[in-house]
Coordinates of C-alpha atoms and ligand atoms in Angstrom, one line a residue:
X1 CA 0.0 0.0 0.0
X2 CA 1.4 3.5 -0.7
X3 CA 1.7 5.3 2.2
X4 CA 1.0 9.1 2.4
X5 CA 0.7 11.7 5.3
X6 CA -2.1 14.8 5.5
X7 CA -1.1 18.3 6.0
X8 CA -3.4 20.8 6.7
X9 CA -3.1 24.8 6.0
X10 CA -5.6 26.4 7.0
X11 CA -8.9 25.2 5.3
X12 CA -6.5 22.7 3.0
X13 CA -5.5 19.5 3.5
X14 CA -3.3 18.4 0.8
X15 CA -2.1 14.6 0.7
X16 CA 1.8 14.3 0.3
X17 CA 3.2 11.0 -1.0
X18 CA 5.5 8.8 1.3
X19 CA 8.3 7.2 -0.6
X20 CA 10.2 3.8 1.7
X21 CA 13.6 3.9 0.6
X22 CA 15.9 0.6 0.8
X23 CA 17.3 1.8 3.8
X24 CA 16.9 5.4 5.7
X25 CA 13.6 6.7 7.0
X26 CA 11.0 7.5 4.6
X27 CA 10.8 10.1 2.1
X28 CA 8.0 12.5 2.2
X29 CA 7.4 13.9 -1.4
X30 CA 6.8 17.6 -1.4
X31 CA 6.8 18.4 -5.2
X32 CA 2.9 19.3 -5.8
X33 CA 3.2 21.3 -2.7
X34 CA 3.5 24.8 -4.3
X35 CA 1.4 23.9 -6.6
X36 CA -1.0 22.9 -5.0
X37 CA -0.7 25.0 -1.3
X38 CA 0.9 27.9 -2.8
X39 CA 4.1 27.0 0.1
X40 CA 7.3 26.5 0.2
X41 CA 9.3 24.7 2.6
X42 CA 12.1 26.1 4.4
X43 CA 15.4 23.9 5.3
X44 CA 18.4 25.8 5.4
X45 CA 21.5 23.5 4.9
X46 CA 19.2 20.8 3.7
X47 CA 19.0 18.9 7.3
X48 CA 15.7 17.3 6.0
X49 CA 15.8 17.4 2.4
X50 CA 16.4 14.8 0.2
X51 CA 17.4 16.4 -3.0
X52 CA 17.9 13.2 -5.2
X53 CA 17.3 9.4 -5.6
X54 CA 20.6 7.4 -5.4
X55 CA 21.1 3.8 -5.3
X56 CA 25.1 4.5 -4.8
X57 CA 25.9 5.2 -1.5
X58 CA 24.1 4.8 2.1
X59 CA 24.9 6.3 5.2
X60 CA 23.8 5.3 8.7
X61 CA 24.9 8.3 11.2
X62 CA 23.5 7.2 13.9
X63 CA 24.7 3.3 13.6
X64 CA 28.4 5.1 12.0
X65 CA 27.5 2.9 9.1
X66 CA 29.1 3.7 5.2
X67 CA 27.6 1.3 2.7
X68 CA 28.9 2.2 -1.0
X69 CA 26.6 0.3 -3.2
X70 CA 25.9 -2.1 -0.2
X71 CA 29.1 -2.9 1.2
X72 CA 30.4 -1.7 3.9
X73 CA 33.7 0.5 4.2
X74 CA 35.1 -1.6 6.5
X75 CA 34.9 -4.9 4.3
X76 CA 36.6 -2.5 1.1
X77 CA 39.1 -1.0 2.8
X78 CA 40.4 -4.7 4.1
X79 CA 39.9 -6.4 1.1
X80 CA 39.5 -4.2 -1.8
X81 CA 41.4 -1.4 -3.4
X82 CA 40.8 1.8 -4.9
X83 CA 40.1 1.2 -8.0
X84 CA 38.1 -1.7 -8.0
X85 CA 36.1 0.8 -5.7
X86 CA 35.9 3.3 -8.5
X87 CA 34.5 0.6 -10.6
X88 CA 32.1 -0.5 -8.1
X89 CA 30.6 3.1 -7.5
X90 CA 30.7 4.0 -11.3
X91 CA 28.8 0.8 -12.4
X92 CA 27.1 -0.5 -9.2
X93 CA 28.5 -3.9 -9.2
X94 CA 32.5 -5.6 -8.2
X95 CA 34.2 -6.1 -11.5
X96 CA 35.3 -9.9 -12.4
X97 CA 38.8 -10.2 -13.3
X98 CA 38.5 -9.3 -16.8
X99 CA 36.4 -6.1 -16.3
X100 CA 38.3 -4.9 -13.6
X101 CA 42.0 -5.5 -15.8
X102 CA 39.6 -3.5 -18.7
X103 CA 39.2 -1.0 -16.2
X104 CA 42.5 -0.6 -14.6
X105 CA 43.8 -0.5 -18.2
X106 CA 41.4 2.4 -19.4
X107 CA 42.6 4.6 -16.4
X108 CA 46.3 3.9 -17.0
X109 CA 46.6 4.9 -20.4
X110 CA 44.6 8.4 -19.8
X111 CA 47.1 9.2 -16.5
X112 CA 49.2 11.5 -19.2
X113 CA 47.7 15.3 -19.5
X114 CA 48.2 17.0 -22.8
X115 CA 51.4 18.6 -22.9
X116 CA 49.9 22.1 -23.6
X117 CA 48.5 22.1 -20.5
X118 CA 51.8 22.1 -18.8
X119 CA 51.9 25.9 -20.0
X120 CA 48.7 26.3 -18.6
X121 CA 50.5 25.7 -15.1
X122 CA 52.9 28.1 -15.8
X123 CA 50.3 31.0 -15.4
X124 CA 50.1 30.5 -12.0
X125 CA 52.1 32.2 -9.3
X126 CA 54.4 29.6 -7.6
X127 CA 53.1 30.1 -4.3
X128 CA 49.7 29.3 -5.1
X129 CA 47.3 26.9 -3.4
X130 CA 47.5 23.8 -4.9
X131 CA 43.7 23.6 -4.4
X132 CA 43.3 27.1 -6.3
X133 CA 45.5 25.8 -9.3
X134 CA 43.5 22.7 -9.3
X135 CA 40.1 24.3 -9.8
X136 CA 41.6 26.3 -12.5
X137 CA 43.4 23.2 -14.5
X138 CA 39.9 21.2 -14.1
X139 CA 37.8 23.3 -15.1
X140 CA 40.5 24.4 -17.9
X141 CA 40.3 20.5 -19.3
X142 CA 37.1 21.4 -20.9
X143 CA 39.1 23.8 -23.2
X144 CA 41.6 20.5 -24.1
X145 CA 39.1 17.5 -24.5
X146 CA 36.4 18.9 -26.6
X147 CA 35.7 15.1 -27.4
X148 CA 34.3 14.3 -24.4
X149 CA 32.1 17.2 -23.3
X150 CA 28.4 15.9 -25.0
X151 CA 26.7 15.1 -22.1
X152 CA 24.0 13.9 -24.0
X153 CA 26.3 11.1 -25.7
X154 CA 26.6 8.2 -23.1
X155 CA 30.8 7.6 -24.6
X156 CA 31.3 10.8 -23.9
X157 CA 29.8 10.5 -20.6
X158 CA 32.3 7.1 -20.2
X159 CA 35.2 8.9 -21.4
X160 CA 35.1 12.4 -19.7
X161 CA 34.8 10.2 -16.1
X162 CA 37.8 8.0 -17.6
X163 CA 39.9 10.7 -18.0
X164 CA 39.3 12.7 -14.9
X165 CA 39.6 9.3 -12.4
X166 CA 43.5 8.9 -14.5
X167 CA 44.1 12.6 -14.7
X168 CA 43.2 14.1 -11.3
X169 CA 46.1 12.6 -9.5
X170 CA 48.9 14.1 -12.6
X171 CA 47.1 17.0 -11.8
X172 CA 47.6 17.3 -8.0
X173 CA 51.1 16.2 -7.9
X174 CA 51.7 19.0 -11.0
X175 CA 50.6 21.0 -8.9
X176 CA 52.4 20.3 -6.2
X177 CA 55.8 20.0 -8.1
X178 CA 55.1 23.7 -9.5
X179 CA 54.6 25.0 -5.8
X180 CA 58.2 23.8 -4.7
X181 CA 60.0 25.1 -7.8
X182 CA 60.6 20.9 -9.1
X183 CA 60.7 19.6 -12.2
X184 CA 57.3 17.8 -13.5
X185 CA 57.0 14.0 -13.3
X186 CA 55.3 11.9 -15.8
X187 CA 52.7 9.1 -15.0
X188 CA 54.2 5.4 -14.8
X189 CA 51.8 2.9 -16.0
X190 CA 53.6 0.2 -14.9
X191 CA 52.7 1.5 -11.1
X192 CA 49.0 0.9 -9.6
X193 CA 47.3 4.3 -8.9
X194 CA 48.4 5.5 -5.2
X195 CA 51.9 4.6 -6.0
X196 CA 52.3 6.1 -9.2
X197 CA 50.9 9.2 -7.1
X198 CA 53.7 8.7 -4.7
X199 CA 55.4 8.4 -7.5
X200 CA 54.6 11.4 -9.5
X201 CA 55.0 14.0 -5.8
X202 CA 58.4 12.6 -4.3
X203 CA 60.6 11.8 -6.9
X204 CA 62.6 14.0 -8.5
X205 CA 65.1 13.3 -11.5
X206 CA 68.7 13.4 -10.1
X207 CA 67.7 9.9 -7.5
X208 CA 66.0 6.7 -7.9
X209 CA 62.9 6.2 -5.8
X210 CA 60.6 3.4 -4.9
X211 CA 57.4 3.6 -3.7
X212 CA 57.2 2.2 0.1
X213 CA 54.1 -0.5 0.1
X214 CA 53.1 0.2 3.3
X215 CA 52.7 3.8 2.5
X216 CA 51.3 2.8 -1.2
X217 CA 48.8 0.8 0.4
X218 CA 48.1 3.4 3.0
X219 CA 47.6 6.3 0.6
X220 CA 45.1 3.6 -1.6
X221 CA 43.0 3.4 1.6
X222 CA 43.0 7.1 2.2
X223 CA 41.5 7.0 -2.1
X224 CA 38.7 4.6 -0.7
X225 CA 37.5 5.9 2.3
X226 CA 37.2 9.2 0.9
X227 CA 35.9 7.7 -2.6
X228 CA 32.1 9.1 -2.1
X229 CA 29.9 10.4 0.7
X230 CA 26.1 10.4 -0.2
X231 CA 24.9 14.0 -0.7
X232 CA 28.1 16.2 0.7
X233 CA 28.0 19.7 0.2
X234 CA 30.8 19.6 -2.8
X235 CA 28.5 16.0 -4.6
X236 CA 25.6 18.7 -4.4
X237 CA 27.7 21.3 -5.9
X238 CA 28.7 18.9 -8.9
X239 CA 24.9 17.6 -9.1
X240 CA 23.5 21.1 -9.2
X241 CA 26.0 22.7 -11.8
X242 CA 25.4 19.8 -13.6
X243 CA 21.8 19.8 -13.4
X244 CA 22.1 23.1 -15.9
X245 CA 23.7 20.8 -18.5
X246 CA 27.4 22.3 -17.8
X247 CA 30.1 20.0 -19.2
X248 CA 31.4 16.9 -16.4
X249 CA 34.9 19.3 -16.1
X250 CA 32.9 22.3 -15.4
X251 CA 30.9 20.2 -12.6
X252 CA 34.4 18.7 -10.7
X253 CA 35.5 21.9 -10.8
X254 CA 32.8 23.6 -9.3
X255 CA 33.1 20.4 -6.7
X256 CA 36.8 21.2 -6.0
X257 CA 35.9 24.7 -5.1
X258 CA 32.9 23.9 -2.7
X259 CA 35.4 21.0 -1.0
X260 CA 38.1 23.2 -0.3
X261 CA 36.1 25.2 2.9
X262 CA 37.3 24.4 6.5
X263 CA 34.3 22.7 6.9
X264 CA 34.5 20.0 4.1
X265 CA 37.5 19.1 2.6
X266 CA 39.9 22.0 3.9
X267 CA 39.6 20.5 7.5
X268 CA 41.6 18.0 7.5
X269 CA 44.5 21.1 6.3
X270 CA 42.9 22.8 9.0
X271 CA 43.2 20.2 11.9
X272 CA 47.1 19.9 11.5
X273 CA 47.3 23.1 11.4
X274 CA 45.7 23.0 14.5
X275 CA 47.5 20.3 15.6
X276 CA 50.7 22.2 15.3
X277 CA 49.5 25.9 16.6
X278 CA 48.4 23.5 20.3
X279 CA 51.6 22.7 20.1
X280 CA 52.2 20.6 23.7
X281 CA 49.6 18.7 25.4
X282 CA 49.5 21.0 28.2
X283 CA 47.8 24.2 26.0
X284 CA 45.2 21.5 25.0
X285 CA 42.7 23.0 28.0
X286 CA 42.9 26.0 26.4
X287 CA 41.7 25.2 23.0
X288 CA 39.2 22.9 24.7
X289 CA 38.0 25.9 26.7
X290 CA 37.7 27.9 23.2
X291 CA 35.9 25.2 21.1
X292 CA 33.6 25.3 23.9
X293 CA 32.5 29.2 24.4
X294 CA 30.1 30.4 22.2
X295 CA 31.3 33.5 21.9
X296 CA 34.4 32.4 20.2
X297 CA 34.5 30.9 16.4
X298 CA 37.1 28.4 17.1
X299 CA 36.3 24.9 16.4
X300 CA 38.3 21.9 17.0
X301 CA 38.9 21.0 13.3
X302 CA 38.4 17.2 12.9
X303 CA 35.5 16.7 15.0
X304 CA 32.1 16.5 14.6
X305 CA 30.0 15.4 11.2
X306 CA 26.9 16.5 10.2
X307 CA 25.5 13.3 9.8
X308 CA 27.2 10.7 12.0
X309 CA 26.5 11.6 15.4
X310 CA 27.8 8.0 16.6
X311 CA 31.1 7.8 15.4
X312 CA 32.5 8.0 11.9
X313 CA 33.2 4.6 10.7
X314 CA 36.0 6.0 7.8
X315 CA 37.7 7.8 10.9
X316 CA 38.4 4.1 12.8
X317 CA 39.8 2.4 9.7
X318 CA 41.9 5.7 9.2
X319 CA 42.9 5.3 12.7
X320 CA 44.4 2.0 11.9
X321 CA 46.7 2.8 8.9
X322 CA 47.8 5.9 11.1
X323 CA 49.1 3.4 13.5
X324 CA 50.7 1.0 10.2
X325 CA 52.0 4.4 9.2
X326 CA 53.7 5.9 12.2
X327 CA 55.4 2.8 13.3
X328 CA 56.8 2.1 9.9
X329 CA 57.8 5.9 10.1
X330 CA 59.5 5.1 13.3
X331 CA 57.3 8.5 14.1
X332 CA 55.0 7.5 17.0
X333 CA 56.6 9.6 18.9
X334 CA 56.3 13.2 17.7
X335 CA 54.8 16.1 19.0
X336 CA 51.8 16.4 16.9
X337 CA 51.1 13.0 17.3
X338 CA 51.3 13.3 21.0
X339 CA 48.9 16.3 20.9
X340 CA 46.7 15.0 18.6
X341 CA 46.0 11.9 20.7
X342 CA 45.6 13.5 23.8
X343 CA 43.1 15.8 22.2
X344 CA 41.1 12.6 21.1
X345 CA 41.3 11.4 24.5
X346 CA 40.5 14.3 26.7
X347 CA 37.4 14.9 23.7
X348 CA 36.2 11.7 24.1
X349 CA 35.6 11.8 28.1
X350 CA 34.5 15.7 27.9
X351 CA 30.4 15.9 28.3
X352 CA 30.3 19.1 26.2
X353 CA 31.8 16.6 23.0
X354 CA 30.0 13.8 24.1
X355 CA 26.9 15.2 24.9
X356 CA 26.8 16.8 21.3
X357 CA 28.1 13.5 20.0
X358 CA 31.2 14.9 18.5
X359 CA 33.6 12.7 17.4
X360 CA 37.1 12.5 15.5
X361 CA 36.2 12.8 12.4
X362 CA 37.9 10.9 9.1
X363 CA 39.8 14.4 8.6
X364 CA 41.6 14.1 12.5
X365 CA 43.2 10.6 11.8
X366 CA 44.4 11.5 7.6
X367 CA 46.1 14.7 8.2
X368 CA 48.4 13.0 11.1
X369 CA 49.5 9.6 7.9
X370 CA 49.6 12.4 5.0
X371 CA 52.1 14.5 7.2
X372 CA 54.1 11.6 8.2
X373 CA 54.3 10.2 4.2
X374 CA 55.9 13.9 3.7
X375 CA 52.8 16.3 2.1
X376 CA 53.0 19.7 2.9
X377 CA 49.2 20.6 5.1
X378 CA 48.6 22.3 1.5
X379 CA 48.4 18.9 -0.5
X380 CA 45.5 17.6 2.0
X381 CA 42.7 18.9 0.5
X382 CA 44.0 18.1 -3.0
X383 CA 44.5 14.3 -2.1
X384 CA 41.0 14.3 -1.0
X385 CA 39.8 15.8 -4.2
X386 CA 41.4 13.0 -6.3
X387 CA 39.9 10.8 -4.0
X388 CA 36.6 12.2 -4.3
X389 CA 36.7 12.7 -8.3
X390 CA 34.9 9.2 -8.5
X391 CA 32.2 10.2 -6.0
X392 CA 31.4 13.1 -8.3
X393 CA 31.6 11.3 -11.4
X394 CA 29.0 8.7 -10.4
X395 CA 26.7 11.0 -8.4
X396 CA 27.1 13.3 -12.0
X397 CA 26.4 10.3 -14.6
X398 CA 23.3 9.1 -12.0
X399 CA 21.9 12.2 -11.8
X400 CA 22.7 13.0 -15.9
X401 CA 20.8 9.1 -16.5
X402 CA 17.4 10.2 -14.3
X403 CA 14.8 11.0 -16.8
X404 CA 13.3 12.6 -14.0
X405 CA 16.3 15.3 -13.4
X406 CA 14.9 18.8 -13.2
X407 CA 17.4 21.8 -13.5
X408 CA 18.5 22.6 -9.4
X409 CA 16.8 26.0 -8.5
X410 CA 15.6 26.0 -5.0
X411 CA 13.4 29.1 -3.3
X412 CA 13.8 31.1 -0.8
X413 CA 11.8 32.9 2.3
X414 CA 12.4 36.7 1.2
X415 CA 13.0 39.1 4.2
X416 CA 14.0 41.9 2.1
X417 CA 12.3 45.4 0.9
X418 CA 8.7 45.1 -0.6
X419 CA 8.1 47.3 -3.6
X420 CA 9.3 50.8 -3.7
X421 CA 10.4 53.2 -5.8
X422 CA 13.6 54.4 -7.3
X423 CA 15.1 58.0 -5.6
X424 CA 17.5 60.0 -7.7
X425 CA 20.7 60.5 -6.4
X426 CA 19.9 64.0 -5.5
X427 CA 17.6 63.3 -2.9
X428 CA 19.1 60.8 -1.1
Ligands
LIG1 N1 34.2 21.9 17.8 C1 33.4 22.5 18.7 N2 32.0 22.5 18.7 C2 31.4 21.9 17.6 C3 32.2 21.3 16.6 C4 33.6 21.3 16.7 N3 34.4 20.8 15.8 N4 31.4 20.8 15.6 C5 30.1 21.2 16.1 N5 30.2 21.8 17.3 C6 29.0 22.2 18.1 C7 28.4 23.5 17.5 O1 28.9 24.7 18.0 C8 26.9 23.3 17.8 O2 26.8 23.7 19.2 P1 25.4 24.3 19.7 O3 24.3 23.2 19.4 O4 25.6 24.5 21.1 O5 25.1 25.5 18.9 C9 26.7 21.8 17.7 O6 28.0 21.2 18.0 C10 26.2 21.3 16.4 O7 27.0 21.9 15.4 P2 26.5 22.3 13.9 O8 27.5 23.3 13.3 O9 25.1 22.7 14.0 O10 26.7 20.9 13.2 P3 26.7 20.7 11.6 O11 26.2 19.4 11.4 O12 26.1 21.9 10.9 O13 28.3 20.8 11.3 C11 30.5 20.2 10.9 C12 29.1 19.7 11.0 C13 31.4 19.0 10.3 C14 30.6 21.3 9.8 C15 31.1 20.7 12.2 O14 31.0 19.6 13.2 C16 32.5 21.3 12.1 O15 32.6 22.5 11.8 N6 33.5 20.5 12.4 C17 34.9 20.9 12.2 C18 35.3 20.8 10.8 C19 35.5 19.4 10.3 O16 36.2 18.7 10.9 N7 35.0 19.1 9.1 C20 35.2 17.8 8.5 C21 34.0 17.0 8.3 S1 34.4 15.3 7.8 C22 35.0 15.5 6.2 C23 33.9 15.9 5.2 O17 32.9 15.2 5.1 O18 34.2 16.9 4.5

């Protein structure tokens, strides 16, 4: 039986369908609403909106549960790797052998960038943010692969998320290389995808280096647990500037940007940062005392989700390769670290975190393994953008695929000036 719920205004009662998702609570449908109450709703921040259908990934915040396409995070990130998680969030299902071989071979041989966009970097000032230069080269790769911006043609659809899975990560560590005044490096195929990121940031052409395993294998599980996340604010930013028909480069771009604020994907820059200005764990009460008063902005930076409010299940894998990291490192020891995991400990007793179920985040534990492996706080956000490129992607090509997609324009509750007239400049 369909389900449905009344609501009354005034002498109307309008009936609002109820749609039972797989899993969630259910869905009440509120698009004959204006139409036929003459309301809006209001929900700034979207705290009870859903603004799509998705069949690709599931969040449980109160059980700290990450399904992506109905496994768990925990199951990938010990038994799977990156991009056989790429594949499984672009097509819905684990590849067999030979479709994920197809795959990986697809993405190695687009890892290359046309050369003329290596002039392209040269535009920018050295010191920029690597984040800055990458929304500029992204959204510049619509101006270098005209073949793959019909959004209508499905190829070009296949091609354009191809190319940006293999390109993003020769783009971050170009970008990175430009910053410190190094040479570029070239992709190597004959590496899997984290190391030949590794790859492409630390070496340089006067030594020989290999890529550690552990540290491979560390950075492919930071790729996977920050491979999608449900509706995000920067997956809603690629929906909704896709939703206007913009090209997929356009759309990443416009994600990069929205993921680069504090309280997205610049945290977990942020929270080192952070880490580093607390300095010894005896100024920790201090900054406790500051996250707490609400007259101060201060926030302790890798705490807190909007929607897990149990704990945040990407945050306890992270956890785990911190601890594979740091003791490979021979690094358990240093200051930060000590910092950082007295901070966890005192947040996790203190009732104003607890009480407000704030928890370390995914952000706390991946700053603390991407500092060890060498990245400047800078590169962060930009290893979460590669990471996230396949969470775009999919939500993009779902949302493209949806015969019932609408352009996004969402209303608003005006509190401005009614009508009034225009006063010439001399009598004002
Ligand atoms: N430190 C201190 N207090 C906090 C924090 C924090 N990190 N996070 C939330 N609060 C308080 C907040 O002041 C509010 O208190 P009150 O109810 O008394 O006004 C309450 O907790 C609820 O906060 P909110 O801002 O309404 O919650 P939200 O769901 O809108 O925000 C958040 C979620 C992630 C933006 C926020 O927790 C935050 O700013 N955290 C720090 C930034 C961070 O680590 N972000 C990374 C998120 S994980 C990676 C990703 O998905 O991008």
């Amino acid at each position: 039986m369909t389900k449905s719920a009344k609501l009354t205004i005034g002498e109307k009662v309008i009936d609002l369908p109820i749609h039972s998702p797989t899993l969630g609570p259910d869905v009440l449908d509120i698009r004959k609403l204006y139409a036929e109450a003459d309301v809006f709703t209001y929900d700034p921040g979207f705290t009870s909106t859903a603004a799509c259908e998705s069949t690709i990934t599931y969040i449980d915040g109160d059980k700290g549960e990450l399904l992506y396409r109905g496994y768990p995070i925990e199951q990938l990130a010990e038994r799977s790797h990156y991009l056989e998680v790429c594949y499984l969030l672009l097509y819905g299902e684990l590849p067999n052998a030979a479709q994920a071989a197809d795959f990986e071979y697809r993405i190695t041989r687009h890892t290359m960038l046309h050369e003329q966009i290596h002039y392209f970097f040269r535009g920018f000032r050295r010191d920029s943010h690597p984040m800055a230069t990458m929304v500029g080269v992204v959204g510049a790769m619509s101006a270098f692969y005209h073949d793959s911006l019909d959004i209508n043609d499905p190829w070009q659809r296949e091609v354009a998320a191809i190319r940006m899975i293999a390109k993003l990560p020769t783009i971050a560590a170009m970008a990175y290389k430009y910053s410190i005044g190094q040479p570029f490096n070239y992709p190597q195929n004959h590496l899997d995808y984290a190391g030949n990121f590794l790859h492409m940031c630390f070496a340089v052409p006067a030594e020989s280096y290999t890529v550690n395993p552990v540290l491979a294998k560390a950075m492919d599980r930071i790729m996977m647990l920050h491979a999608d996340h449900e509706q995000n604010a920067s997956t809603s930013t690629v929906r909704l500037a896709g939703s206007s028909g913009a090209n997929p480069f356009a759309c990443i771009a416009a994600g990069i940007a929205c993921l680069w604020g504090p309280a997205h994907g610049g945290a977990n820059q942020a929270c080192l940062e952070m880490l580093r200005e607390i300095g010894t764990v005896d100024r920790i009460p201090e900054y406790i005392r500051r996250a707490k008063d609400k007259d101060d902005p201060f926030r302790l930076m890798g705490f807190g989700h909007r929607v897990y409010k149990n704990f945040d299940p990407r945050a306890k894998v992270m956890k785990e390769s911190a601890d594979d990291v740091l003791g490979l490192l021979g690094i358990e020891n240093n200051p930060t670290l000590q910092v950082a995991k007295e901070l966890e400990r005192i947040a996790l007793e203190d009732e104003y975190f607890v009480s407000k179920k704030l928890y370390p985040n995914v952000d706390f534990y991946s700053g603390i393994i991407l500092d060890a492996m060498g990245f400047p706080t800078s590169m962060f956000t930009p290893i979460f953008a590669i990471s996230r490129t396949v969470g775009w992607i999919s939500q993009w090509k779902e949302m493209i695929g949806d015969p019932t997609q609408k352009i996004g324009r969402p209303r608003q509750l005006y509190k401005g000036e009614k009508t009034r007239d225009y006063v010439d400049l001399r009598h004002r």
